[in-house]
């Protein structure tokens, strides 16, 4: 178990050989989770976190290509890098048995070793001038590239819009890094499609470059037509002990064979959302207040799970380990920004 977890390492330069390592090999150079602070011309640092989920390699691939480019020239802005779950990355897993999910540890008060790690990282950032924070992820189903924010402030929206016109606002789960970082500076989670796609790496790298060169965020509100903003209204999970299949008669819950194609599709009420045995709904849905509200969204008719209201899912995946470790999907609604509400309230940019 010793190898699974080492406390935070803090470095002020890139260790020899780091940029030659892909995510699986990082563990040969880094003993565990590592914070690397690099000086650049503008002193308000860009915080970038990668590999909170060990199988989501796009962030590291984007970062190492960017760092190779700046190997022999000054960085336009200081960087503070957090390389997360290198032990899970070595095995290509989201997290390892016995670990806590590294993107569910950033709220104060948790009892696991990983919670102490998170508090140590945040303590290191106290007093550091920060320009923005970016946490880079992949997902396992078919999703567009999109950015997530946890506040509807103008600077957060501008930062997210720099990555994609599709933006998701959520406040649950509330143990994610981007929410903790929102206390320090404008903060986003990037969802860069599936791991291993070169378009995701390129997109993430271009976004980081833009953030390195940006001197300040515009103070004015983002015009509403510039953005497709969605609000996560529920997290859908399987009931405990539910056996999942894909188009499999007799499974407790059976996914549609191409269910991930429903991501970011507005489904009318009455849409088929999988199958079950008998009349029992195998799903739970939790709203932002932590209430179980599956019955508001789903009905069962003769083994078919049917939506009761118009919904738009995201993060649907056919990967059963991800479904078990994380959730089945999120349900979203389109959100119109009242212009007055998202004027700049956050002044930590310059
Ligand atoms: Zn992730």
CSV table of C-alpha atoms and ligand atoms in Angstrom, one decimal:
chain,number,residue,atom,x,y,z
A,1,UNK,CA,0.0,0.0,0.0
A,2,UNK,CA,3.0,2.3,0.5
A,3,UNK,CA,3.4,2.7,-3.2
A,4,UNK,CA,-0.3,3.8,-3.6
A,5,UNK,CA,0.2,7.0,-1.7
A,6,UNK,CA,3.0,9.4,-0.9
A,7,UNK,CA,2.5,12.8,0.6
A,8,UNK,CA,2.9,15.8,-1.6
A,9,UNK,CA,6.3,16.6,-3.2
A,10,UNK,CA,7.0,20.3,-4.0
A,11,UNK,CA,9.5,21.3,-6.7
A,12,UNK,CA,10.6,24.5,-8.3
A,13,UNK,CA,12.0,23.0,-11.5
A,14,UNK,CA,11.2,20.2,-13.8
A,15,UNK,CA,12.9,17.0,-12.8
A,16,UNK,CA,15.3,15.4,-15.3
A,17,UNK,CA,13.4,13.2,-17.7
A,18,UNK,CA,9.9,14.3,-16.7
A,19,UNK,CA,8.9,15.4,-20.2
A,20,UNK,CA,10.0,12.1,-21.7
A,21,UNK,CA,7.4,10.3,-19.6
A,22,UNK,CA,3.9,9.6,-20.7
A,23,UNK,CA,1.3,9.3,-17.9
A,24,UNK,CA,2.0,5.6,-17.3
A,25,UNK,CA,5.7,6.3,-16.8
A,26,UNK,CA,5.5,9.4,-14.6
A,27,UNK,CA,5.8,7.2,-11.5
A,28,UNK,CA,9.4,6.5,-12.5
A,29,UNK,CA,10.3,10.2,-12.0
A,30,UNK,CA,7.7,11.4,-9.5
A,31,UNK,CA,7.3,9.6,-6.1
A,32,UNK,CA,3.6,10.6,-5.9
A,33,UNK,CA,1.4,13.7,-6.2
A,34,UNK,CA,3.6,16.7,-7.1
A,35,UNK,CA,3.3,20.5,-7.1
A,36,UNK,CA,5.8,22.2,-9.5
A,37,UNK,CA,6.2,26.0,-9.3
A,38,UNK,CA,7.8,27.6,-12.4
A,39,UNK,CA,8.7,31.3,-12.7
A,40,UNK,CA,7.4,33.3,-15.7
A,41,UNK,CA,7.3,36.9,-16.8
A,42,UNK,CA,3.9,37.7,-15.4
A,43,UNK,CA,3.9,36.8,-11.7
A,44,UNK,CA,0.2,36.0,-11.2
A,45,UNK,CA,0.5,32.3,-11.8
A,46,UNK,CA,-1.7,30.0,-13.9
A,47,UNK,CA,-2.6,26.9,-11.8
A,48,UNK,CA,-3.0,23.7,-13.9
A,49,UNK,CA,-4.0,20.4,-12.5
A,50,UNK,CA,-3.7,17.1,-14.5
A,51,UNK,CA,-4.2,13.4,-13.8
A,52,UNK,CA,-6.6,13.8,-10.8
A,53,UNK,CA,-8.0,10.8,-12.6
A,54,UNK,CA,-5.2,8.5,-13.6
A,55,UNK,CA,-6.7,7.3,-16.9
A,56,UNK,CA,-7.4,10.9,-18.1
A,57,UNK,CA,-4.1,11.6,-19.8
A,58,UNK,CA,-5.0,14.6,-22.1
A,59,UNK,CA,-4.0,17.2,-19.6
A,60,UNK,CA,-0.6,15.7,-19.1
A,61,UNK,CA,0.0,15.3,-22.8
A,62,UNK,CA,-1.0,19.0,-23.4
A,63,UNK,CA,1.2,20.1,-20.6
A,64,UNK,CA,4.3,18.2,-21.5
A,65,UNK,CA,4.1,19.4,-25.1
A,66,UNK,CA,3.7,23.0,-23.8
A,67,UNK,CA,6.6,22.6,-21.4
A,68,UNK,CA,8.8,21.2,-24.1
A,69,UNK,CA,8.1,24.3,-26.2
A,70,UNK,CA,9.2,26.6,-23.3
A,71,UNK,CA,12.2,24.5,-22.3
A,72,UNK,CA,14.6,27.1,-23.8
A,73,UNK,CA,12.6,30.3,-23.5
A,74,UNK,CA,10.9,32.2,-20.7
A,75,UNK,CA,7.3,31.3,-19.7
A,76,UNK,CA,5.0,34.3,-20.4
A,77,UNK,CA,3.4,33.7,-17.0
A,78,UNK,CA,4.4,31.8,-13.9
A,79,UNK,CA,2.9,28.3,-13.7
A,80,UNK,CA,1.9,26.2,-10.7
A,81,UNK,CA,1.3,22.6,-11.8
A,82,UNK,CA,-0.3,19.9,-9.8
A,83,UNK,CA,0.3,16.4,-11.1
A,84,UNK,CA,-2.2,14.2,-9.2
A,85,UNK,CA,-2.7,10.5,-9.1
A,86,UNK,CA,0.5,9.2,-10.7
A,87,UNK,CA,0.0,5.7,-9.0
A,88,UNK,CA,-3.3,5.3,-10.7
A,89,UNK,CA,-1.9,6.8,-14.0
A,90,UNK,CA,0.8,4.0,-13.9
A,91,UNK,CA,-2.1,1.5,-14.3
A,92,UNK,CA,-4.3,3.6,-16.5
A,93,UNK,CA,-7.1,3.6,-13.9
A,94,UNK,CA,-9.3,6.5,-12.6
A,95,UNK,CA,-8.1,5.6,-9.1
A,96,UNK,CA,-6.8,2.5,-7.4
A,97,UNK,CA,-8.6,0.2,-5.0
A,98,UNK,CA,-8.1,1.7,-1.5
A,99,UNK,CA,-7.7,5.2,-2.8
A,100,UNK,CA,-10.3,8.0,-2.7
A,101,UNK,CA,-11.2,9.7,-6.0
A,102,UNK,CA,-8.7,12.6,-6.4
A,103,UNK,CA,-11.5,14.9,-7.6
A,104,UNK,CA,-13.7,14.3,-4.6
A,105,UNK,CA,-11.2,15.4,-1.9
A,106,UNK,CA,-11.1,19.2,-2.1
A,107,UNK,CA,-13.7,20.1,0.5
A,108,UNK,CA,-12.5,20.6,4.1
A,109,UNK,CA,-13.2,18.0,6.7
A,110,UNK,CA,-12.6,14.7,5.0
A,111,UNK,CA,-10.8,12.0,7.0
A,112,UNK,CA,-8.8,10.2,4.3
A,113,UNK,CA,-5.1,10.7,3.5
A,114,UNK,CA,-6.1,12.1,0.2
A,115,UNK,CA,-8.1,14.9,2.0
A,116,UNK,CA,-4.9,15.9,3.8
A,117,UNK,CA,-3.1,16.0,0.5
A,118,UNK,CA,-5.7,18.3,-0.9
A,119,UNK,CA,-5.5,20.6,2.1
A,120,UNK,CA,-1.7,20.7,1.8
A,121,UNK,CA,-1.9,21.7,-1.9
A,122,UNK,CA,-4.4,24.5,-1.0
A,123,UNK,CA,-2.2,25.7,1.8
A,124,UNK,CA,0.7,26.0,-0.6
A,125,UNK,CA,-1.5,28.3,-2.8
A,126,UNK,CA,-2.4,30.6,0.1
A,127,UNK,CA,-0.8,34.0,-0.6
A,128,UNK,CA,0.3,33.1,-4.1
A,129,UNK,CA,-0.9,35.5,-6.7
A,130,UNK,CA,-3.1,33.4,-9.0
A,131,UNK,CA,-4.5,34.4,-12.4
A,132,UNK,CA,-6.7,31.4,-13.1
A,133,UNK,CA,-7.0,27.7,-12.3
A,134,UNK,CA,-7.5,24.9,-14.9
A,135,UNK,CA,-8.3,21.3,-14.0
A,136,UNK,CA,-8.0,19.1,-17.1
A,137,UNK,CA,-10.1,15.9,-17.5
A,138,UNK,CA,-11.4,13.4,-20.1
A,139,UNK,CA,-14.6,11.5,-20.1
A,140,UNK,CA,-15.3,8.0,-21.4
A,141,UNK,CA,-18.5,8.6,-23.5
A,142,UNK,CA,-19.2,10.7,-26.5
A,143,UNK,CA,-19.3,14.3,-25.3
A,144,UNK,CA,-18.4,17.6,-26.9
A,145,UNK,CA,-15.4,19.4,-25.4
A,146,UNK,CA,-16.8,21.7,-22.7
A,147,UNK,CA,-15.8,23.7,-19.7
A,148,UNK,CA,-17.4,23.5,-16.2
A,149,UNK,CA,-17.6,26.4,-13.7
A,150,UNK,CA,-19.0,26.5,-10.2
A,151,UNK,CA,-19.7,30.3,-10.1
A,152,UNK,CA,-21.6,32.5,-12.5
A,153,UNK,CA,-19.2,35.4,-12.3
A,154,UNK,CA,-18.1,37.3,-15.4
A,155,UNK,CA,-14.5,36.2,-15.2
A,156,UNK,CA,-15.3,32.6,-14.7
A,157,UNK,CA,-17.6,32.7,-17.8
A,158,UNK,CA,-14.9,34.5,-19.9
A,159,UNK,CA,-12.4,31.8,-18.9
A,160,UNK,CA,-14.8,29.0,-19.7
A,161,UNK,CA,-15.8,30.6,-23.0
A,162,UNK,CA,-12.1,30.8,-24.1
A,163,UNK,CA,-12.2,27.0,-24.2
A,164,UNK,CA,-15.7,26.3,-25.6
A,165,UNK,CA,-19.1,27.9,-26.2
A,166,UNK,CA,-20.6,24.9,-24.3
A,167,UNK,CA,-20.3,25.6,-20.6
A,168,UNK,CA,-21.8,23.7,-17.7
A,169,UNK,CA,-22.4,25.2,-14.3
A,170,UNK,CA,-22.7,22.9,-11.3
A,171,UNK,CA,-22.3,23.1,-7.5
A,172,UNK,CA,-22.6,19.3,-6.9
A,173,UNK,CA,-20.5,17.3,-6.4
A,174,UNK,CA,-19.0,20.0,-4.2
A,175,UNK,CA,-15.7,18.2,-3.4
A,176,UNK,CA,-14.2,18.9,-6.8
A,177,UNK,CA,-10.9,20.9,-7.3
A,178,UNK,CA,-12.4,23.6,-9.5
A,179,UNK,CA,-14.8,24.5,-6.7
A,180,UNK,CA,-12.1,24.8,-4.1
A,181,UNK,CA,-9.9,26.8,-6.5
A,182,UNK,CA,-12.9,29.2,-7.1
A,183,UNK,CA,-12.0,30.7,-3.7
A,184,UNK,CA,-8.6,31.8,-5.1
A,185,UNK,CA,-9.2,32.9,-8.7
A,186,UNK,CA,-11.4,32.2,-11.8
A,187,UNK,CA,-11.5,28.5,-12.1
A,188,UNK,CA,-12.6,25.9,-14.7
A,189,UNK,CA,-12.7,22.2,-15.3
A,190,UNK,CA,-12.0,21.2,-18.9
A,191,UNK,CA,-13.6,18.2,-20.4
A,192,UNK,CA,-11.5,17.3,-23.4
A,193,UNK,CA,-13.3,14.3,-24.9
A,194,UNK,CA,-11.9,10.8,-24.6
A,195,UNK,CA,-8.4,10.1,-23.6
A,196,UNK,CA,-6.0,9.5,-26.4
A,197,UNK,CA,-7.6,11.9,-28.9
A,198,UNK,CA,-5.1,14.3,-30.4
A,199,UNK,CA,-7.7,17.0,-30.9
A,200,UNK,CA,-8.3,17.1,-27.2
A,201,UNK,CA,-4.5,17.5,-26.5
A,202,UNK,CA,-4.2,20.3,-29.1
A,203,UNK,CA,-7.3,22.1,-27.8
A,204,UNK,CA,-6.2,22.0,-24.2
A,205,UNK,CA,-2.7,23.2,-25.1
A,206,UNK,CA,-4.1,26.1,-27.2
A,207,UNK,CA,-6.3,27.1,-24.2
A,208,UNK,CA,-3.3,27.0,-21.8
A,209,UNK,CA,-1.3,29.1,-24.2
A,210,UNK,CA,-4.1,31.7,-24.4
A,211,UNK,CA,-4.3,31.8,-20.6
A,212,UNK,CA,-0.5,32.3,-20.4
A,213,UNK,CA,-0.7,35.3,-22.7
A,214,UNK,CA,-3.9,36.9,-21.5
A,215,UNK,CA,-3.2,40.0,-19.4
A,216,UNK,CA,-6.6,40.3,-17.8
A,217,UNK,CA,-10.2,39.1,-18.2
A,218,UNK,CA,-12.7,41.6,-19.7
A,219,UNK,CA,-14.7,43.2,-16.9
A,220,UNK,CA,-17.9,43.3,-18.9
A,221,UNK,CA,-20.5,40.6,-18.9
A,222,UNK,CA,-20.3,38.0,-21.7
A,223,UNK,CA,-23.2,38.6,-24.2
A,224,UNK,CA,-25.7,35.8,-23.8
A,225,UNK,CA,-25.7,34.7,-27.5
A,226,UNK,CA,-21.9,33.9,-27.1
A,227,UNK,CA,-22.5,30.9,-24.8
A,228,UNK,CA,-24.5,27.7,-24.5
A,229,UNK,CA,-24.8,27.5,-20.7
A,230,UNK,CA,-26.2,24.5,-19.0
A,231,UNK,CA,-26.9,23.8,-15.3
A,232,UNK,CA,-26.5,20.4,-13.8
A,233,UNK,CA,-29.7,19.6,-11.9
A,234,UNK,CA,-29.2,16.0,-10.9
A,235,UNK,CA,-26.5,13.3,-10.6
A,236,UNK,CA,-27.8,9.9,-11.6
A,237,UNK,CA,-26.3,6.8,-10.0
A,238,UNK,CA,-27.1,3.2,-9.9
A,239,UNK,CA,-28.8,1.8,-6.8
A,240,UNK,CA,-26.3,-0.3,-4.7
A,241,UNK,CA,-25.9,-3.9,-5.9
A,242,UNK,CA,-27.2,-3.1,-9.4
A,243,UNK,CA,-25.8,-5.4,-12.1
A,244,UNK,CA,-25.2,-3.4,-15.3
A,245,UNK,CA,-25.4,-4.8,-18.8
A,246,UNK,CA,-25.4,-3.3,-22.3
A,247,UNK,CA,-28.6,-4.2,-24.1
A,248,UNK,CA,-28.7,-7.3,-22.0
A,249,UNK,CA,-32.0,-9.0,-21.1
A,250,UNK,CA,-32.0,-9.9,-17.4
A,251,UNK,CA,-29.5,-7.3,-16.2
A,252,UNK,CA,-30.7,-5.1,-13.3
A,253,UNK,CA,-30.0,-2.1,-15.4
A,254,UNK,CA,-29.3,-2.4,-19.1
A,255,UNK,CA,-27.8,0.5,-21.1
A,256,UNK,CA,-28.9,1.3,-24.6
A,257,UNK,CA,-26.1,0.1,-26.9
A,258,UNK,CA,-25.3,3.6,-28.1
A,259,UNK,CA,-26.4,5.5,-25.0
A,260,UNK,CA,-23.4,7.9,-24.9
A,261,UNK,CA,-24.8,9.4,-28.1
A,262,UNK,CA,-27.5,11.0,-26.0
A,263,UNK,CA,-24.9,13.3,-24.3
A,264,UNK,CA,-25.8,16.9,-24.8
A,265,UNK,CA,-29.0,15.9,-26.6
A,266,UNK,CA,-32.2,17.5,-25.3
A,267,UNK,CA,-34.5,14.5,-24.8
A,268,UNK,CA,-38.3,15.0,-24.7
A,269,UNK,CA,-40.4,13.4,-22.0
A,270,UNK,CA,-41.2,9.8,-22.9
A,271,UNK,CA,-37.6,9.0,-24.1
A,272,UNK,CA,-36.3,5.5,-23.6
A,273,UNK,CA,-33.4,5.6,-21.0
A,274,UNK,CA,-32.5,1.9,-20.6
A,275,UNK,CA,-34.1,-1.3,-19.4
A,276,UNK,CA,-34.7,-3.0,-16.1
A,277,UNK,CA,-36.1,-6.2,-14.8
A,278,UNK,CA,-39.7,-5.9,-13.7
A,279,UNK,CA,-41.0,-2.7,-12.3
A,280,UNK,CA,-38.1,-1.7,-10.1
A,281,UNK,CA,-36.3,1.5,-11.0
A,282,UNK,CA,-32.5,0.7,-10.6
A,283,UNK,CA,-31.5,4.4,-10.7
A,284,UNK,CA,-31.1,7.1,-8.0
A,285,UNK,CA,-31.0,10.8,-8.9
A,286,UNK,CA,-29.6,13.4,-6.4
A,287,UNK,CA,-30.4,17.1,-6.7
A,288,UNK,CA,-28.1,20.0,-5.6
A,289,UNK,CA,-29.6,19.9,-2.1
A,290,UNK,CA,-28.8,16.2,-1.8
A,291,UNK,CA,-32.4,15.0,-2.2
A,292,UNK,CA,-33.2,11.8,-4.0
A,293,UNK,CA,-35.5,12.7,-6.9
A,294,UNK,CA,-35.3,9.9,-9.4
A,295,UNK,CA,-39.0,9.5,-9.5
A,296,UNK,CA,-39.4,13.0,-10.9
A,297,UNK,CA,-37.3,12.1,-13.9
A,298,UNK,CA,-37.9,8.4,-14.6
A,299,UNK,CA,-40.7,5.9,-14.8
A,300,UNK,CA,-40.7,2.2,-15.5
A,301,UNK,CA,-43.2,0.7,-18.0
A,302,UNK,CA,-42.9,-3.1,-18.6
A,303,UNK,CA,-39.1,-3.2,-18.2
A,304,UNK,CA,-38.5,0.1,-20.1
A,305,UNK,CA,-37.1,3.1,-18.2
A,306,UNK,CA,-38.8,6.2,-19.6
A,307,UNK,CA,-38.0,9.9,-19.0
A,308,UNK,CA,-40.9,11.8,-17.4
A,309,UNK,CA,-39.7,15.4,-18.2
A,310,UNK,CA,-37.5,17.0,-20.9
A,311,UNK,CA,-33.8,16.5,-19.8
A,312,UNK,CA,-30.3,16.6,-21.3
A,313,UNK,CA,-27.8,14.1,-20.1
A,314,UNK,CA,-24.0,14.5,-20.0
A,315,UNK,CA,-21.1,12.1,-19.2
A,316,UNK,CA,-23.1,9.0,-20.1
A,317,UNK,CA,-20.6,6.2,-20.8
A,318,UNK,CA,-20.6,2.5,-21.6
A,319,UNK,CA,-17.6,1.9,-19.3
A,320,UNK,CA,-19.0,-0.1,-16.4
A,321,UNK,CA,-16.1,0.6,-14.1
A,322,UNK,CA,-16.6,4.4,-14.6
A,323,UNK,CA,-20.3,4.0,-14.0
A,324,UNK,CA,-19.6,2.1,-10.8
A,325,UNK,CA,-16.8,4.4,-9.5
A,326,UNK,CA,-18.4,7.7,-10.5
A,327,UNK,CA,-22.0,7.9,-11.7
A,328,UNK,CA,-24.2,7.0,-14.6
A,329,UNK,CA,-24.6,10.6,-15.9
A,330,UNK,CA,-25.7,14.1,-15.0
A,331,UNK,CA,-29.0,15.7,-16.0
A,332,UNK,CA,-28.9,19.3,-17.2
A,333,UNK,CA,-31.2,22.1,-18.1
A,334,UNK,CA,-30.4,25.1,-20.3
A,335,UNK,CA,-29.6,28.2,-18.2
A,336,UNK,CA,-30.3,31.8,-19.3
A,337,UNK,CA,-28.1,34.3,-17.7
A,338,UNK,CA,-29.8,37.3,-16.2
A,339,UNK,CA,-27.4,40.0,-17.4
A,340,UNK,CA,-27.3,41.8,-14.1
A,341,UNK,CA,-26.3,38.7,-12.1
A,342,UNK,CA,-23.0,37.9,-13.8
A,343,UNK,CA,-21.3,41.3,-13.7
A,344,UNK,CA,-17.7,41.0,-12.5
A,345,UNK,CA,-17.7,40.2,-8.8
A,346,UNK,CA,-14.3,38.5,-8.7
A,347,UNK,CA,-11.3,40.8,-8.7
A,348,UNK,CA,-8.3,38.5,-8.4
A,349,UNK,CA,-7.1,38.7,-12.0
A,350,UNK,CA,-4.7,41.6,-12.1
B,1,LIG,ZN1,-11.9,13.2,-14.6
